[in-house]
Amino acid sequence: MGSGMGKYPTWQFDEFVPCGVDYGDRAVVGAYDSNHGKFRDYDRASAEIIGKLGLREQDTVVDMGCGTGGFALRGARHCKRVYAVDVSEAMLDYARVQADQAGLSNIEFHRGGFLTYEHVAEPADAMVSVAVLHHLPDFWKLIGLRRAAAVVKPGGRLYLFDVVFSFPAASYESFFDGMVRWFHGSPTPEFAAELETHIRQEYSTFDWVMEGLLRRAGFRIDEAVYSDGAMAAYVCTREAT
Ligand SMILES: C[S@@+](CC[C@H](N)C(=O)[O-])C[C@H]1O[C@@H](n2cnc3c(N)ncnc32)[C@H](O)[C@@H]1O
């Protein structure tokens, strides 16, 4: 299926082309939940996101880069409507089946991404995006976050989780070697190769860059939590102007 990029300027970054791990690959998508289930608890993480954003039952939420539906399915049980958006048709197909099986009819699925999704509805109360923004180079991250700010109503919230580097840049070799070695000895050794692909080809950036991007896009950062030198969770509010 085409990406629909034909309607955008030819200089625009094509977010439909995977930059590292291929989430358009149905085998990768089919194995995603069982792989991620080894180190993630979707129920607990989603409850934490709902709590941090203060989501109410009348709220609408965009899950940008919804993947298999880890948050979207749980958000839909709590909120009025979830707009589940992803560039990968394979991910959307998988998540749709999960939603059908769970009997959830308040999730709208859309193929698109930070740079292309058109929110044809009232501005949303919140956006959630987990492990997605590193697919865009920094310039395009800002464009994507500006578009996110336009989708969320003034005073609305953003929860952004991603691989963001907060370790001292001077020690990058020992830091990355150590991370890859750790995965080799962990319950998920297959993630060692995925991590190498991530470091080599995807666009994770520095904590100070990410904070600047969020502010310049029009978000106030209410909370920034950095862990293990490579993970970040931001809770933000969309500024009024
Ligand atoms: C690591 S997965 C995370 C999926 C899900 N959010 C989760 O928590 O498991 C990254 C997802 O982002 C999607 N993606 C990649 N680039 C994107 C973009 N520019 N906009 C929206 N989604 C994107 C991929 O197709 C994939 O489903």
Coordinates of N, CA and C and ligand atoms in Angstrom, one line a residue:
M1 N 0.8 -1.2 0.0 CA 0.0 0.0 0.0 C 0.9 1.3 0.0
G2 N 0.5 2.3 -0.7 CA 1.3 3.5 -0.8 C 1.2 4.3 0.5
S3 N 2.2 5.1 0.7 CA 2.2 5.9 1.9 C 1.4 7.1 1.9
G4 N 1.1 7.6 0.6 CA 0.3 8.9 0.5 C 1.3 10.0 0.6
M5 N 2.6 9.8 0.5 CA 3.6 10.9 0.6 C 3.5 11.8 -0.6
G6 N 2.9 11.3 -1.7 CA 2.8 12.1 -2.9 C 2.2 13.4 -2.8
K7 N 1.4 13.6 -1.8 CA 0.7 14.9 -1.6 C 1.6 15.9 -0.8
Y8 N 2.7 15.5 -0.4 CA 3.6 16.4 0.4 C 4.8 16.8 -0.4
P9 N 5.4 17.9 -0.1 CA 6.6 18.4 -0.9 C 7.7 17.3 -0.9
T10 N 8.4 17.3 -2.0 CA 9.4 16.2 -2.2 C 10.6 16.4 -1.2
W11 N 10.7 17.6 -0.6 CA 11.7 17.8 0.4 C 11.3 17.3 1.8
Q12 N 10.0 16.9 1.9 CA 9.6 16.5 3.3 C 10.1 15.2 3.7
F13 N 10.6 15.1 4.9 CA 11.0 13.8 5.5 C 9.9 12.7 5.3
D14 N 10.2 11.6 4.8 CA 9.2 10.5 4.5 C 9.1 9.6 5.8
E15 N 8.2 9.9 6.6 CA 8.1 9.2 7.9 C 7.5 7.8 7.6
F16 N 7.0 7.5 6.4 CA 6.5 6.1 6.1 C 7.6 5.1 5.8
V17 N 8.8 5.6 5.6 CA 10.0 4.7 5.4 C 10.6 4.4 6.7
P18 N 10.7 3.1 7.2 CA 11.3 2.8 8.5 C 12.7 3.2 8.5
C19 N 13.2 3.8 9.6 CA 14.6 4.2 9.6 C 15.5 3.2 10.3
G20 N 14.9 2.2 11.0 CA 15.7 1.2 11.7 C 15.0 -0.1 11.7
V21 N 14.5 -0.4 12.9 CA 13.6 -1.7 13.0 C 12.4 -1.4 12.0
D22 N 12.1 -2.5 11.3 CA 11.0 -2.4 10.3 C 9.6 -2.7 10.9
Y23 N 8.9 -1.7 11.4 CA 7.6 -2.0 12.0 C 6.5 -2.2 10.9
G24 N 6.9 -2.2 9.6 CA 6.0 -2.5 8.6 C 6.0 -4.0 8.3
D25 N 6.9 -4.7 8.9 CA 7.1 -6.2 8.7 C 6.2 -6.9 9.6
R26 N 5.3 -7.7 9.0 CA 4.2 -8.4 9.8 C 4.8 -9.4 10.8
A27 N 6.0 -9.9 10.5 CA 6.6 -10.9 11.4 C 7.1 -10.1 12.7
V28 N 7.6 -8.9 12.4 CA 8.1 -8.1 13.6 C 6.9 -7.7 14.4
V29 N 5.8 -7.3 13.7 CA 4.6 -6.8 14.5 C 4.0 -8.0 15.3
G30 N 4.0 -9.2 14.6 CA 3.4 -10.4 15.3 C 4.1 -10.7 16.6
A31 N 5.5 -10.5 16.6 CA 6.3 -10.9 17.7 C 6.4 -9.8 18.8
Y32 N 5.9 -8.6 18.4 CA 6.2 -7.4 19.2 C 5.7 -7.5 20.7
D33 N 4.4 -7.9 20.8 CA 3.8 -7.9 22.2 C 4.5 -9.0 23.1
S34 N 4.8 -10.1 22.5 CA 5.4 -11.2 23.3 C 6.9 -10.7 23.7
N35 N 7.6 -10.1 22.8 CA 8.9 -9.6 23.1 C 8.9 -8.5 24.1
H36 N 8.0 -7.5 23.9 CA 8.0 -6.4 24.8 C 7.4 -6.8 26.2
G37 N 6.5 -7.8 26.1 CA 5.9 -8.3 27.4 C 6.9 -8.8 28.4
K38 N 8.2 -9.1 27.9 CA 9.2 -9.6 28.8 C 9.7 -8.5 29.7
F39 N 9.6 -7.3 29.3 CA 10.1 -6.2 30.1 C 9.2 -5.0 30.3
R40 N 7.9 -5.2 29.8 CA 6.9 -4.1 30.0 C 5.7 -4.6 30.5
D41 N 5.0 -3.8 31.3 CA 3.7 -4.1 31.8 C 2.7 -3.1 31.3
Y42 N 2.0 -3.4 30.2 CA 1.2 -2.4 29.5 C 0.1 -1.8 30.4
D43 N -0.5 -2.7 31.3 CA -1.5 -2.3 32.2 C -1.0 -1.2 33.2
R44 N 0.1 -1.5 33.8 CA 0.7 -0.6 34.8 C 1.1 0.7 34.1
A45 N 1.8 0.6 33.0 CA 2.3 1.8 32.3 C 1.2 2.7 31.9
S46 N 0.1 2.0 31.3 CA -1.1 2.8 30.9 C -1.8 3.5 32.0
A47 N -1.9 2.8 33.1 CA -2.5 3.4 34.3 C -1.7 4.6 34.8
E48 N -0.4 4.5 34.7 CA 0.5 5.6 35.2 C 0.3 6.8 34.2
I49 N 0.2 6.5 32.9 CA 0.0 7.6 32.0 C -1.3 8.3 32.2
I50 N -2.4 7.5 32.4 CA -3.7 8.1 32.6 C -3.7 8.9 33.9
G51 N -3.0 8.4 34.9 CA -2.9 9.2 36.2 C -2.1 10.5 36.0
K52 N -1.0 10.4 35.3 CA -0.1 11.6 35.2 C -0.8 12.6 34.3
L53 N -1.5 12.2 33.3 CA -2.2 13.2 32.5 C -3.5 13.7 33.1
G54 N -4.0 13.0 34.1 CA -5.3 13.3 34.7 C -6.4 13.1 33.7
L55 N -6.3 12.0 33.0 CA -7.4 11.8 31.9 C -8.7 11.4 32.6
R56 N -9.8 12.0 32.0 CA -11.1 11.8 32.5 C -12.0 11.0 31.5
E57 N -13.1 10.5 31.9 CA -13.9 9.7 31.0 C -14.4 10.4 29.8
Q58 N -14.6 11.8 29.9 CA -15.1 12.6 28.8 C -13.9 13.0 27.9
D59 N -12.7 12.6 28.1 CA -11.6 13.1 27.3 C -11.3 12.3 26.1
T60 N -10.7 13.1 25.1 CA -10.2 12.4 23.9 C -8.7 12.4 23.9
V61 N -8.1 11.4 23.4 CA -6.7 11.2 23.4 C -6.2 10.7 22.0
V62 N -5.1 11.3 21.6 CA -4.4 10.8 20.4 C -3.2 9.9 20.8
D63 N -3.2 8.7 20.4 CA -2.0 7.9 20.7 C -1.2 7.9 19.4
M64 N -0.1 8.7 19.4 CA 0.7 8.9 18.2 C 1.8 7.8 18.1
G65 N 1.7 7.0 17.1 CA 2.6 5.8 17.0 C 2.1 4.7 17.9
C66 N 0.8 4.4 17.7 CA 0.1 3.5 18.7 C 0.7 2.0 18.7
G67 N 1.4 1.7 17.6 CA 1.9 0.3 17.5 C 0.8 -0.7 17.6
T68 N 1.0 -1.7 18.5 CA 0.1 -2.8 18.6 C -1.1 -2.4 19.5
G69 N -1.1 -1.2 20.0 CA -2.2 -0.7 20.8 C -2.0 -0.8 22.3
G70 N -0.8 -0.9 22.7 CA -0.4 -1.0 24.2 C -1.1 0.0 25.0
F71 N -1.1 1.3 24.6 CA -1.8 2.3 25.4 C -3.2 2.5 24.8
A72 N -3.4 2.5 23.5 CA -4.7 2.8 22.9 C -5.8 2.0 23.5
L73 N -5.6 0.7 23.6 CA -6.7 -0.2 24.1 C -7.1 0.1 25.5
R74 N -6.0 0.4 26.3 CA -6.3 0.7 27.8 C -6.9 2.1 27.9
G75 N -6.4 3.0 27.1 CA -6.9 4.4 27.2 C -8.4 4.4 26.8
A76 N -8.7 3.6 25.8 CA -10.1 3.5 25.3 C -11.1 3.0 26.4
R77 N -10.6 2.2 27.3 CA -11.5 1.7 28.4 C -11.7 2.8 29.4
H78 N -10.9 3.9 29.4 CA -11.0 4.9 30.4 C -11.6 6.2 29.8
C79 N -11.3 6.5 28.6 CA -11.7 7.8 28.0 C -12.8 7.7 27.0
K80 N -13.2 8.8 26.5 CA -14.4 8.8 25.6 C -13.9 8.3 24.2
R81 N -12.8 8.7 23.7 CA -12.4 8.3 22.4 C -10.8 8.4 22.3
V82 N -10.3 7.4 21.6 CA -8.8 7.4 21.3 C -8.6 7.4 19.8
Y83 N -7.8 8.3 19.3 CA -7.4 8.3 17.9 C -6.0 7.6 17.9
A84 N -6.0 6.4 17.3 CA -4.8 5.6 17.3 C -4.2 5.8 16.0
V85 N -3.0 6.4 15.9 CA -2.3 6.8 14.7 C -1.0 6.1 14.6
D86 N -0.7 5.5 13.4 CA 0.6 4.9 13.1 C 0.9 4.9 11.6
V87 N 2.2 5.0 11.3 CA 2.6 5.0 9.9 C 2.6 3.6 9.3
S88 N 2.5 2.6 10.2 CA 2.6 1.2 9.8 C 1.2 0.6 9.7
E89 N 0.9 0.2 8.4 CA -0.4 -0.5 8.2 C -0.4 -1.8 9.0
A90 N 0.7 -2.5 9.1 CA 0.7 -3.8 9.8 C 0.4 -3.6 11.3
M91 N 1.0 -2.5 11.8 CA 0.7 -2.3 13.2 C -0.8 -1.9 13.4
L92 N -1.3 -1.1 12.5 CA -2.7 -0.7 12.7 C -3.6 -1.9 12.5
D93 N -3.3 -2.8 11.6 CA -4.2 -4.0 11.4 C -4.1 -4.9 12.7
Y94 N -3.0 -5.0 13.3 CA -2.8 -5.8 14.5 C -3.6 -5.2 15.6
A95 N -3.5 -3.9 15.8 CA -4.2 -3.2 16.9 C -5.7 -3.2 16.7
R96 N -6.1 -3.1 15.4 CA -7.6 -3.2 15.1 C -8.2 -4.5 15.6
V97 N -7.4 -5.6 15.3 CA -7.9 -6.9 15.7 C -8.0 -7.0 17.2
Q98 N -7.0 -6.4 17.9 CA -7.1 -6.4 19.4 C -8.3 -5.7 19.9
A99 N -8.5 -4.5 19.3 CA -9.7 -3.7 19.7 C -11.0 -4.4 19.5
D100 N -11.1 -5.1 18.3 CA -12.3 -5.8 18.0 C -12.5 -6.9 19.0
Q101 N -11.4 -7.7 19.3 CA -11.6 -8.8 20.2 C -11.9 -8.3 21.6
A102 N -11.5 -7.1 22.0 CA -11.8 -6.5 23.3 C -13.2 -5.8 23.3
G103 N -13.8 -5.8 22.1 CA -15.2 -5.2 22.0 C -15.1 -3.6 22.2
L104 N -14.0 -3.0 21.8 CA -13.9 -1.6 21.9 C -14.2 -0.9 20.7
S105 N -15.2 0.0 20.7 CA -15.7 0.6 19.5 C -15.4 2.1 19.5
N106 N -14.6 2.6 20.5 CA -14.3 4.0 20.6 C -12.9 4.3 20.3
I107 N -12.3 3.5 19.4 CA -10.9 3.8 18.9 C -11.0 4.0 17.4
E108 N -10.6 5.2 17.0 CA -10.5 5.5 15.5 C -9.0 5.3 15.1
F109 N -8.8 4.4 14.1 CA -7.5 4.1 13.6 C -7.2 5.0 12.4
H110 N -6.0 5.6 12.4 CA -5.6 6.4 11.2 C -4.2 6.1 10.8
R111 N -4.0 5.9 9.5 CA -2.6 5.8 9.0 C -2.0 7.1 8.8
G112 N -0.9 7.4 9.6 CA -0.3 8.7 9.5 C 0.7 8.8 10.6
G113 N 1.3 10.0 10.8 CA 2.3 10.1 11.8 C 2.4 11.5 12.3
F114 N 3.5 11.8 13.0 CA 3.7 13.1 13.5 C 3.7 14.2 12.4
L115 N 4.2 13.8 11.2 CA 4.3 14.8 10.2 C 3.1 14.8 9.2
T116 N 2.2 13.8 9.3 CA 1.2 13.8 8.3 C -0.2 13.6 8.8
Y117 N -0.4 13.2 10.1 CA -1.7 13.0 10.6 C -2.5 14.3 10.6
E118 N -3.7 14.2 10.1 CA -4.7 15.4 10.1 C -5.8 15.0 11.1
H119 N -5.9 15.8 12.1 CA -6.9 15.6 13.2 C -8.2 16.3 12.8
V120 N -9.1 15.5 12.2 CA -10.4 16.1 11.7 C -11.4 15.9 12.8
A121 N -11.3 16.7 13.9 CA -12.1 16.6 15.0 C -11.8 17.8 15.9
E122 N -12.6 17.9 17.0 CA -12.2 19.0 18.0 C -10.8 18.7 18.5
P123 N -10.0 19.7 18.8 CA -8.7 19.5 19.4 C -8.8 18.5 20.6
A124 N -7.8 17.6 20.7 CA -7.9 16.6 21.7 C -7.5 17.1 23.1
D125 N -7.9 16.4 24.1 CA -7.5 16.7 25.4 C -6.1 16.4 25.7
A126 N -5.6 15.4 25.0 CA -4.2 14.9 25.3 C -3.6 14.1 24.1
M127 N -2.3 14.0 24.1 CA -1.6 13.1 23.2 C -0.7 12.3 24.0
V128 N -0.6 11.0 23.7 CA 0.4 10.1 24.3 C 1.2 9.6 23.1
S129 N 2.5 9.5 23.4 CA 3.4 8.9 22.3 C 4.6 8.2 23.1
V130 N 4.6 6.9 22.8 CA 5.6 6.1 23.6 C 6.5 5.4 22.6
A131 N 7.8 5.8 22.7 CA 8.9 5.2 21.9 C 8.7 5.4 20.4
V132 N 8.4 6.6 20.0 CA 8.1 6.9 18.6 C 9.0 8.0 18.0
L133 N 9.1 9.1 18.8 CA 9.7 10.3 18.2 C 11.1 10.1 17.7
H134 N 11.8 9.1 18.2 CA 13.2 8.9 17.8 C 13.2 8.4 16.3
H135 N 12.1 8.2 15.7 CA 12.1 7.9 14.3 C 12.3 9.1 13.4
L136 N 12.2 10.3 14.0 CA 12.4 11.5 13.2 C 13.7 12.2 13.6
P137 N 14.5 12.7 12.6 CA 15.7 13.5 12.9 C 15.2 14.8 13.6
D138 N 16.2 15.4 14.3 CA 15.8 16.5 15.2 C 15.0 17.6 14.6
F139 N 15.4 18.1 13.4 CA 14.6 19.1 12.8 C 13.1 18.7 12.6
W140 N 12.9 17.5 12.2 CA 11.6 17.0 11.9 C 10.8 16.7 13.2
K141 N 11.6 16.4 14.3 CA 11.0 16.2 15.6 C 10.3 17.5 16.0
L142 N 11.0 18.7 15.8 CA 10.3 19.9 16.1 C 9.0 20.1 15.3
I143 N 9.1 19.8 14.0 CA 7.9 20.0 13.2 C 6.8 19.1 13.7
G144 N 7.2 17.9 14.0 CA 6.2 16.9 14.5 C 5.6 17.4 15.8
L145 N 6.4 17.9 16.7 CA 5.9 18.4 18.0 C 5.0 19.6 17.9
R146 N 5.4 20.5 16.9 CA 4.6 21.7 16.6 C 3.2 21.2 16.1
R147 N 3.2 20.2 15.3 CA 1.9 19.7 14.8 C 1.1 19.0 15.9
A148 N 1.9 18.4 16.8 CA 1.2 17.8 18.0 C 0.5 18.8 18.8
A149 N 1.2 20.0 19.0 CA 0.7 21.1 19.8 C -0.6 21.6 19.2
A150 N -0.7 21.5 17.8 CA -1.9 22.0 17.2 C -3.0 21.1 17.3
V151 N -2.7 19.8 17.5 CA -3.8 18.8 17.7 C -4.4 18.8 19.1
V152 N -3.6 19.3 20.1 CA -4.1 19.3 21.5 C -4.6 20.7 21.8
K153 N -5.7 20.7 22.6 CA -6.2 22.0 22.9 C -5.3 22.7 23.9
P154 N -5.4 24.1 23.9 CA -4.6 24.8 24.9 C -4.9 24.3 26.3
G155 N -3.8 24.1 27.1 CA -4.0 23.5 28.4 C -4.1 22.0 28.4
G156 N -4.2 21.4 27.2 CA -4.2 20.0 27.0 C -2.8 19.4 27.4
R157 N -2.7 18.1 27.5 CA -1.5 17.5 28.0 C -0.8 16.6 26.9
L158 N 0.5 16.4 27.2 CA 1.3 15.5 26.3 C 2.1 14.6 27.2
Y159 N 2.0 13.3 27.0 CA 2.9 12.4 27.6 C 3.8 11.8 26.6
L160 N 5.1 12.0 26.7 CA 6.1 11.6 25.7 C 7.1 10.7 26.4
F161 N 7.2 9.5 25.9 CA 8.3 8.6 26.4 C 9.1 8.3 25.3
D162 N 10.5 8.3 25.5 CA 11.3 7.9 24.3 C 12.7 7.5 24.8
V163 N 13.5 7.0 23.9 CA 14.9 6.7 24.2 C 15.6 8.1 23.9
V164 N 16.0 8.7 25.0 CA 16.7 10.0 25.0 C 18.0 9.9 25.8
F165 N 19.0 10.4 25.3 CA 20.3 10.2 26.0 C 20.7 11.3 27.0
S166 N 20.8 10.9 28.2 CA 21.2 11.9 29.3 C 22.5 11.5 29.9
F167 N 23.2 10.5 29.3 CA 24.6 10.2 29.9 C 25.6 11.2 29.3
P168 N 26.8 11.3 29.9 CA 27.7 12.3 29.4 C 28.2 11.9 28.0
A169 N 28.1 12.8 27.1 CA 28.4 12.4 25.7 C 29.9 11.9 25.5
A170 N 30.8 12.4 26.4 CA 32.2 12.1 26.2 C 32.4 10.6 26.4
S171 N 31.5 9.9 27.2 CA 31.7 8.5 27.4 C 30.8 7.6 26.6
Y172 N 30.4 8.1 25.4 CA 29.5 7.3 24.5 C 29.9 5.9 24.2
E173 N 31.2 5.7 24.0 CA 31.6 4.4 23.6 C 31.4 3.4 24.7
S174 N 31.9 3.7 25.9 CA 31.7 2.7 27.0 C 30.2 2.6 27.4
F175 N 29.5 3.7 27.2 CA 28.1 3.6 27.6 C 27.3 2.7 26.6
F176 N 27.5 2.9 25.3 CA 26.8 2.0 24.3 C 27.3 0.6 24.4
D177 N 28.6 0.4 24.6 CA 29.1 -1.0 24.7 C 28.5 -1.7 25.9
G178 N 28.4 -0.9 27.0 CA 27.8 -1.5 28.2 C 26.4 -1.9 28.1
M179 N 25.6 -1.0 27.4 CA 24.2 -1.3 27.2 C 24.0 -2.5 26.3
V180 N 24.8 -2.6 25.2 CA 24.6 -3.8 24.3 C 25.0 -5.1 25.1
R181 N 26.1 -5.0 25.9 CA 26.6 -6.2 26.7 C 25.5 -6.6 27.6
W182 N 24.9 -5.6 28.3 CA 23.8 -5.9 29.3 C 22.7 -6.7 28.6
F183 N 22.3 -6.2 27.4 CA 21.2 -7.0 26.7 C 21.6 -8.4 26.4
H184 N 22.9 -8.6 26.0 CA 23.3 -10.0 25.7 C 23.1 -10.9 26.9
G185 N 23.3 -10.4 28.1 CA 23.2 -11.2 29.3 C 21.8 -11.2 29.9
S186 N 20.8 -10.5 29.3 CA 19.5 -10.2 29.9 C 18.5 -11.3 29.4
P187 N 17.3 -11.3 29.9 CA 16.2 -12.2 29.4 C 15.8 -11.9 28.0
T188 N 16.3 -10.8 27.5 CA 15.9 -10.4 26.1 C 17.1 -10.1 25.2
P189 N 18.0 -11.2 25.0 CA 19.2 -11.0 24.3 C 19.0 -10.5 22.9
E190 N 17.8 -10.8 22.3 CA 17.5 -10.4 20.9 C 17.4 -8.9 20.8
F191 N 17.2 -8.2 21.9 CA 17.2 -6.7 21.9 C 18.6 -6.1 21.7
A192 N 19.6 -6.9 21.9 CA 21.0 -6.4 21.7 C 21.2 -5.9 20.3
A193 N 20.7 -6.7 19.3 CA 20.8 -6.3 17.9 C 19.9 -5.2 17.6
E194 N 18.7 -5.2 18.2 CA 17.8 -4.1 18.0 C 18.3 -2.8 18.5
L195 N 19.0 -2.9 19.7 CA 19.6 -1.7 20.3 C 20.7 -1.1 19.4
E196 N 21.5 -2.1 18.8 CA 22.6 -1.6 17.9 C 22.0 -0.9 16.7
T197 N 21.0 -1.5 16.2 CA 20.3 -0.8 15.0 C 19.8 0.6 15.5
H198 N 19.2 0.6 16.7 CA 18.7 1.9 17.2 C 19.8 2.9 17.2
I199 N 20.9 2.6 17.9 CA 22.0 3.6 18.1 C 22.6 4.0 16.7
R200 N 22.7 3.0 15.8 CA 23.4 3.3 14.5 C 22.5 4.1 13.6
Q201 N 21.1 3.8 13.5 CA 20.3 4.3 12.4 C 19.1 5.1 12.8
E202 N 18.7 5.0 14.1 CA 17.6 5.8 14.5 C 18.0 7.1 15.1
Y203 N 17.1 8.0 15.5 CA 17.5 9.4 15.8 C 17.3 9.8 17.2
S204 N 17.6 8.9 18.2 CA 17.5 9.4 19.6 C 18.5 10.6 19.8
T205 N 18.0 11.5 20.6 CA 18.8 12.7 20.8 C 19.1 12.9 22.3
F206 N 19.7 14.1 22.6 CA 20.1 14.4 23.9 C 18.9 15.0 24.7
D207 N 19.0 14.8 26.0 CA 17.9 15.4 26.9 C 17.8 16.9 26.7
W208 N 18.9 17.6 26.6 CA 18.8 19.1 26.5 C 18.2 19.5 25.2
V209 N 18.4 18.7 24.1 CA 17.8 19.0 22.8 C 16.3 18.7 22.9
M210 N 15.9 17.6 23.5 CA 14.5 17.3 23.6 C 13.7 18.3 24.4
E211 N 14.3 18.8 25.5 CA 13.6 19.8 26.3 C 13.5 21.1 25.5
G212 N 14.5 21.4 24.8 CA 14.4 22.6 23.9 C 13.3 22.5 22.9
L213 N 13.3 21.3 22.3 CA 12.3 21.0 21.2 C 10.9 21.1 21.8
L214 N 10.6 20.5 22.9 CA 9.3 20.5 23.5 C 8.9 22.0 23.8
R215 N 9.8 22.8 24.4 CA 9.4 24.1 24.7 C 9.2 25.0 23.5
R216 N 10.0 24.8 22.5 CA 9.9 25.6 21.3 C 8.6 25.2 20.5
A217 N 8.2 24.0 20.7 CA 6.9 23.5 20.0 C 5.7 24.1 20.7
G218 N 5.9 24.6 21.9 CA 4.7 25.2 22.6 C 4.2 24.4 23.8
F219 N 5.1 23.6 24.3 CA 4.7 22.8 25.5 C 5.5 23.3 26.8
R220 N 4.8 23.3 27.9 CA 5.5 23.5 29.2 C 5.8 22.1 29.7
I221 N 7.0 21.9 30.2 CA 7.4 20.6 30.7 C 7.1 20.6 32.2
D222 N 6.1 19.8 32.6 CA 5.7 19.7 34.0 C 6.6 18.7 34.8
E223 N 7.0 17.7 34.1 CA 7.8 16.7 34.7 C 8.7 16.0 33.7
A224 N 10.0 15.9 34.0 CA 10.9 15.2 33.1 C 11.6 14.1 34.0
V225 N 11.4 12.9 33.6 CA 12.1 11.8 34.4 C 13.1 11.1 33.5
Y226 N 14.3 11.1 33.9 CA 15.4 10.4 33.1 C 15.8 9.1 33.8
S227 N 15.9 8.0 33.1 CA 16.4 6.8 33.8 C 17.4 6.1 32.9
D228 N 18.4 5.5 33.6 CA 19.4 4.6 33.0 C 20.2 5.4 31.9
G229 N 20.2 6.7 31.9 CA 21.0 7.4 30.9 C 20.4 7.4 29.5
A230 N 19.3 6.7 29.3 CA 18.8 6.5 27.9 C 17.3 6.5 27.8
M231 N 16.6 6.7 28.8 CA 15.2 6.8 28.8 C 14.7 8.1 29.3
A232 N 13.6 8.6 28.7 CA 13.0 9.8 29.3 C 11.5 9.8 29.2
A233 N 10.8 10.3 30.2 CA 9.4 10.4 30.2 C 9.1 11.9 30.6
Y234 N 8.3 12.5 29.7 CA 7.9 13.9 29.9 C 6.4 14.0 30.0
V235 N 6.0 14.8 31.0 CA 4.6 15.2 31.1 C 4.5 16.7 30.9
C236 N 3.8 17.1 29.9 CA 3.8 18.5 29.4 C 2.4 19.0 29.3
T237 N 2.3 20.3 29.3 CA 1.0 21.0 29.1 C 1.2 21.9 27.9
R238 N 0.2 21.9 27.0 CA 0.2 22.8 25.8 C 0.0 24.2 26.3
E239 N 0.9 25.1 26.0 CA 0.8 26.5 26.4 C -0.4 27.1 25.7
A240 N -0.9 28.2 26.3 CA -2.1 28.8 25.8 C -1.9 29.5 24.5
T241 N -0.7 30.0 24.3 CA -0.5 30.8 23.0 C 0.4 30.0 22.0
Ligands
LIG1 C1 8.8 1.1 19.2 S1 7.2 1.2 18.4 C2 6.2 1.8 19.8 C3 4.8 1.4 19.6 C4 3.9 1.7 20.8 N1 3.8 3.2 21.0 C5 4.3 1.1 22.1 O1 4.4 1.8 23.1 O2 4.6 -0.1 22.1 C6 7.3 2.6 17.3 C7 6.0 2.8 16.5 O3 6.1 4.1 16.0 C8 5.6 4.0 14.6 N2 6.2 5.2 13.9 C9 7.4 5.3 13.4 N3 7.6 6.6 12.9 C10 6.5 7.2 13.2 C11 6.0 8.6 13.0 N4 6.8 9.5 12.3 N5 4.8 8.9 13.4 C12 4.0 8.0 14.0 N6 4.3 6.7 14.3 C13 5.6 6.4 13.8 C14 6.1 2.6 14.2 O4 5.3 2.2 13.1 C15 5.8 1.8 15.4 O5 4.5 1.3 15.5

